[in-house]
PDB file of C-alpha atoms in Angstrom:
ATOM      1  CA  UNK A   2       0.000   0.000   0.000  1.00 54.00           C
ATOM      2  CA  UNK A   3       0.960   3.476  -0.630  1.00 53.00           C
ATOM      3  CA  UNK A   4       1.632   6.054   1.455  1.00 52.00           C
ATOM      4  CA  UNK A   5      -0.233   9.509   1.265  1.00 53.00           C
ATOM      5  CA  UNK A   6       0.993  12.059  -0.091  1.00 53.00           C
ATOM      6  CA  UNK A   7       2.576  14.424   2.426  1.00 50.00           C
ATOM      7  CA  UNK A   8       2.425  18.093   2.306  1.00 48.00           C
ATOM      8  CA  UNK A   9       5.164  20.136   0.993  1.00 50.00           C
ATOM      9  CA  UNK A  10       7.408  21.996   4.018  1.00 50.00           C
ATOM     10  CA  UNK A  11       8.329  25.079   2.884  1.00 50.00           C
ATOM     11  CA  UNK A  12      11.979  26.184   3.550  1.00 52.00           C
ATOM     12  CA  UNK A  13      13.111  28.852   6.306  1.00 53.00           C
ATOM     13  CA  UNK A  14      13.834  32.097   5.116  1.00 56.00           C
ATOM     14  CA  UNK A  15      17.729  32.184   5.323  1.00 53.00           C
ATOM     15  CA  UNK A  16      18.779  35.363   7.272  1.00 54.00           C
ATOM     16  CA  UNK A  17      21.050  37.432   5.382  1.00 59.00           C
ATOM     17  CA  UNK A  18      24.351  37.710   7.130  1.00 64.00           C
ATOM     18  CA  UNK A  19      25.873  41.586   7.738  1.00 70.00           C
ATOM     19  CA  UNK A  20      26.124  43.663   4.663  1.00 85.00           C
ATOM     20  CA  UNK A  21      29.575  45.449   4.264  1.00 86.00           C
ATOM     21  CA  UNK A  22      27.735  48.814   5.094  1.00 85.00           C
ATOM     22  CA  UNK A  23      26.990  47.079   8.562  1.00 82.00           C
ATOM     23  CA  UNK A  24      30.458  45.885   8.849  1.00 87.00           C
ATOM     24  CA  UNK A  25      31.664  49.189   8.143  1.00 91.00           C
ATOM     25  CA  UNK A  26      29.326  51.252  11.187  1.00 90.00           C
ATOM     26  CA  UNK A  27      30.744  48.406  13.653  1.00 89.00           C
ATOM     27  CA  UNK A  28      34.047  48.644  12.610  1.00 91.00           C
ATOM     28  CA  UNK A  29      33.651  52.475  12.812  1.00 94.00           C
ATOM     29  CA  UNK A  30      31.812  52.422  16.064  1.00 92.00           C
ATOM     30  CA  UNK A  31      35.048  49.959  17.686  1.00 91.00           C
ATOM     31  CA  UNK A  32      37.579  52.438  16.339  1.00 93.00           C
ATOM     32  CA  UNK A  33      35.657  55.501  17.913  1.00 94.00           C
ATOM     33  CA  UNK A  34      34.949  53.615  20.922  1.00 92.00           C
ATOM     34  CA  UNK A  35      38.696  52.716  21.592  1.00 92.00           C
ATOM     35  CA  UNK A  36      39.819  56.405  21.092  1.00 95.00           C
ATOM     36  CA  UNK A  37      37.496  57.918  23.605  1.00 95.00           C
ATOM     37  CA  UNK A  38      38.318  54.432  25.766  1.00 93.00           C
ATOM     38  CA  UNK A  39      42.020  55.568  25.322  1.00 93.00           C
ATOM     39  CA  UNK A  40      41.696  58.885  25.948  1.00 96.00           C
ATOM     40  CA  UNK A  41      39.390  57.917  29.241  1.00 96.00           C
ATOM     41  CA  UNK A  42      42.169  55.960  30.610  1.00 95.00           C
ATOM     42  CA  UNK A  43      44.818  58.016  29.964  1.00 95.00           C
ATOM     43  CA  UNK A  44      43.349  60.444  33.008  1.00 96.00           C
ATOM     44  CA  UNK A  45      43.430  57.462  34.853  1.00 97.00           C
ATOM     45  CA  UNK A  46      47.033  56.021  34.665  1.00 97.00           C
ATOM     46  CA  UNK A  47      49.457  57.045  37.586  1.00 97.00           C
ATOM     47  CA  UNK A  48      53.121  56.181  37.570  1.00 97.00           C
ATOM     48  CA  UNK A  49      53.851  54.481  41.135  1.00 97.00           C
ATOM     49  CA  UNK A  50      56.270  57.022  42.904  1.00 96.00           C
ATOM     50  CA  UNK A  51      58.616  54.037  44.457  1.00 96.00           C
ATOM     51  CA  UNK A  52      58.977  52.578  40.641  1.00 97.00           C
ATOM     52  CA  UNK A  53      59.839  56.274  39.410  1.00 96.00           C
ATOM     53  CA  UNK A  54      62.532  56.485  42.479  1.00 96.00           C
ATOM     54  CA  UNK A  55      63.634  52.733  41.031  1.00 97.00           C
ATOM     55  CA  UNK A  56      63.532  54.198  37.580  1.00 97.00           C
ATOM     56  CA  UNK A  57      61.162  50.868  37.131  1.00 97.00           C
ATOM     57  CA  UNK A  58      59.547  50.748  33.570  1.00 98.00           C
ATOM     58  CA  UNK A  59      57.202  48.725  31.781  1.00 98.00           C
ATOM     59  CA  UNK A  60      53.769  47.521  29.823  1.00 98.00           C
ATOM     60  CA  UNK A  61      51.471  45.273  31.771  1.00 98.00           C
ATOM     61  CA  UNK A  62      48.767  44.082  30.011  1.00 98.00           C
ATOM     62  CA  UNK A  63      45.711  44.287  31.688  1.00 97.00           C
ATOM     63  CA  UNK A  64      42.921  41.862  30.350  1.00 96.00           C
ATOM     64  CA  UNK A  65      39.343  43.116  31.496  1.00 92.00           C
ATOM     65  CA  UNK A  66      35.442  42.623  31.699  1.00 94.00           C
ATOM     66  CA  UNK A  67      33.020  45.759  31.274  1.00 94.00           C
ATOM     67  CA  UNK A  68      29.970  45.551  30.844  1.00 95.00           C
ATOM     68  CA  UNK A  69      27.217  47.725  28.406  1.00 94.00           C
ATOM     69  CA  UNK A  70      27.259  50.917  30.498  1.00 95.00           C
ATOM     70  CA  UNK A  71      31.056  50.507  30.769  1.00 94.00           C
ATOM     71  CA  UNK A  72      31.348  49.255  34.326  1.00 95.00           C
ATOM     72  CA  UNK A  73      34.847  47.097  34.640  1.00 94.00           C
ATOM     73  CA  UNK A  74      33.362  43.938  36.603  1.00 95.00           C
ATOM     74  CA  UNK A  75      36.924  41.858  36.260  1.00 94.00           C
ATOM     75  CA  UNK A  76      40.500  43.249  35.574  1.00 94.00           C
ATOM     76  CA  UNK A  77      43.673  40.888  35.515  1.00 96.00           C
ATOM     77  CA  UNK A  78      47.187  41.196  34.679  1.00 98.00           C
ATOM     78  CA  UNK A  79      47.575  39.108  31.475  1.00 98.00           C
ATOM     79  CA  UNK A  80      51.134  39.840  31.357  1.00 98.00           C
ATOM     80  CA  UNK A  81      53.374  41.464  34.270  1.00 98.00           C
ATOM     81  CA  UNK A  82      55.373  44.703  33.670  1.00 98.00           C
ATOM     82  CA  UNK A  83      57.950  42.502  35.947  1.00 97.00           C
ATOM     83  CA  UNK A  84      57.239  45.270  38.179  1.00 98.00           C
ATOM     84  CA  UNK A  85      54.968  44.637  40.948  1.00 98.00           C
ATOM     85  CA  UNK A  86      54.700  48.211  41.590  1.00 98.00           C
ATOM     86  CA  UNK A  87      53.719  48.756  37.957  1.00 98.00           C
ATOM     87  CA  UNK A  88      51.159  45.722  37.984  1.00 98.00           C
ATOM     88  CA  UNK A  89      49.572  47.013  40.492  1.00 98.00           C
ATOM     89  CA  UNK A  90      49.085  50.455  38.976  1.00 98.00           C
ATOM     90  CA  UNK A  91      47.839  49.299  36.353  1.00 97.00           C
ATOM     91  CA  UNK A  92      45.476  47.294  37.331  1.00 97.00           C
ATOM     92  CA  UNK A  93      44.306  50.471  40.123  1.00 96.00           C
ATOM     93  CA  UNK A  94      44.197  52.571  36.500  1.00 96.00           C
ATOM     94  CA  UNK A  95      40.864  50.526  35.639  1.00 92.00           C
ATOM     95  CA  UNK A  96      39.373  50.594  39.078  1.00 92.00           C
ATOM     96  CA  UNK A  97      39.280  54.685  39.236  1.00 94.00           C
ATOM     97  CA  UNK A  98      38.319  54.638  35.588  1.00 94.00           C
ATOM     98  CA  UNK A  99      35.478  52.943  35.931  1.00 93.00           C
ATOM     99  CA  UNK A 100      32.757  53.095  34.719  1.00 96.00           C
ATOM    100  CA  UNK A 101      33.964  53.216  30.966  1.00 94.00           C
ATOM    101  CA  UNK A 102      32.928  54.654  27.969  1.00 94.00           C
ATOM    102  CA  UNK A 103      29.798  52.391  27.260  1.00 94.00           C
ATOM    103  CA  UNK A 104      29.566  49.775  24.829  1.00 91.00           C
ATOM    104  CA  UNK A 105      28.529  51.780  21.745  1.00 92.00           C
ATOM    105  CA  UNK A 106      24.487  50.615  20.805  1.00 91.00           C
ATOM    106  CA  UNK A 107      25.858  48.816  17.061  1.00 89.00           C
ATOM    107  CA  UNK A 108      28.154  46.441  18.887  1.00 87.00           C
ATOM    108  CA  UNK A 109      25.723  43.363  19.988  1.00 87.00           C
ATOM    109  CA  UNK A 110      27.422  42.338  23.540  1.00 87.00           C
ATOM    110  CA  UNK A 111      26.453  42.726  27.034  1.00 92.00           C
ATOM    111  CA  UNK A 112      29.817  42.348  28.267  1.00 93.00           C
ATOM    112  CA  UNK A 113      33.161  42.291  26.532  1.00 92.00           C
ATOM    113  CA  UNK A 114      36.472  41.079  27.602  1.00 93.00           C
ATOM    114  CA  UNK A 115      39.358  43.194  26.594  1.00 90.00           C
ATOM    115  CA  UNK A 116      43.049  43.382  26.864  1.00 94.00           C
ATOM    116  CA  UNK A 117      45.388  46.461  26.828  1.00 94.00           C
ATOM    117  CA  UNK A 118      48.787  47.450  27.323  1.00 96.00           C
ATOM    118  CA  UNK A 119      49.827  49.657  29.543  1.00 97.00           C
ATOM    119  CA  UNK A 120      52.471  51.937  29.082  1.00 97.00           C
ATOM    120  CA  UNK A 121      54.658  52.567  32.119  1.00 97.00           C
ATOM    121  CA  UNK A 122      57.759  54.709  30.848  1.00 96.00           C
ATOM    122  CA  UNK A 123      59.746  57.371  32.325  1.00 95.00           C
ATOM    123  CA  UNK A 124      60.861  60.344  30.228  1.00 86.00           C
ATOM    124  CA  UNK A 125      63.773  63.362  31.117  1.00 67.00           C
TER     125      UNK A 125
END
């Protein structure tokens, strides 16, 4: 015996992935966001006074957690200045900074986890 005929499924519409114009405003909105993000921290950053005295310099990198509204939930050092003094300043640099600039609206994340360097060096 044959079976009946059975109805035809019809297929999921596929979403379209990003267009290169959205690309381009996230792309644009991460490069804006890091220069105000930069510029934020920078007003921040203190060079320890017992690491000047040492003439102690270095780049930690600090890997971190913010979330939307730019509120740093986690900071870690990801790699040590070799300097405990300068570790620790850097890390402190994210704790007054905070909150961040906030998470601009055409990047889709609640929370991001980011690394920077940290630029510890002393000038004449």
């Amino acid at each position: 015996m044959e079976s009946p005929p059975q109805p035809a499924v019809a297929a999921a519409p596929v979403a379209a992935g990003p267009t290169a114009a959205d690309e381009a405003r996230v792309a644009q909105a991460k490069i804006l966001w890091e220069q105000a993000f930069r510029k934020h921290i920078k007003k921040y950053q203190k060079y320890p006074k017992s690491a000047k005295r040492k003439n102690q310099q270095g780049s930690p990198v600090v890997e971190f957690v913010f979330d939307r509204q730019g509120n740093v939930l986690e900071a870690r050092i990801a790699r040590s200045s070799g300097f405990a003094a300068l570790d620790e300043a850097a890390i402190s640099t994210f704790e007054r900074a905070s909150p961040l600039p906030p998470i601009p609206p055409e990047i889709e994340a609640d929370r991001l986890k980011y690394p920077v360097r940290l630029d510890f060096i002393l000038t004449n």
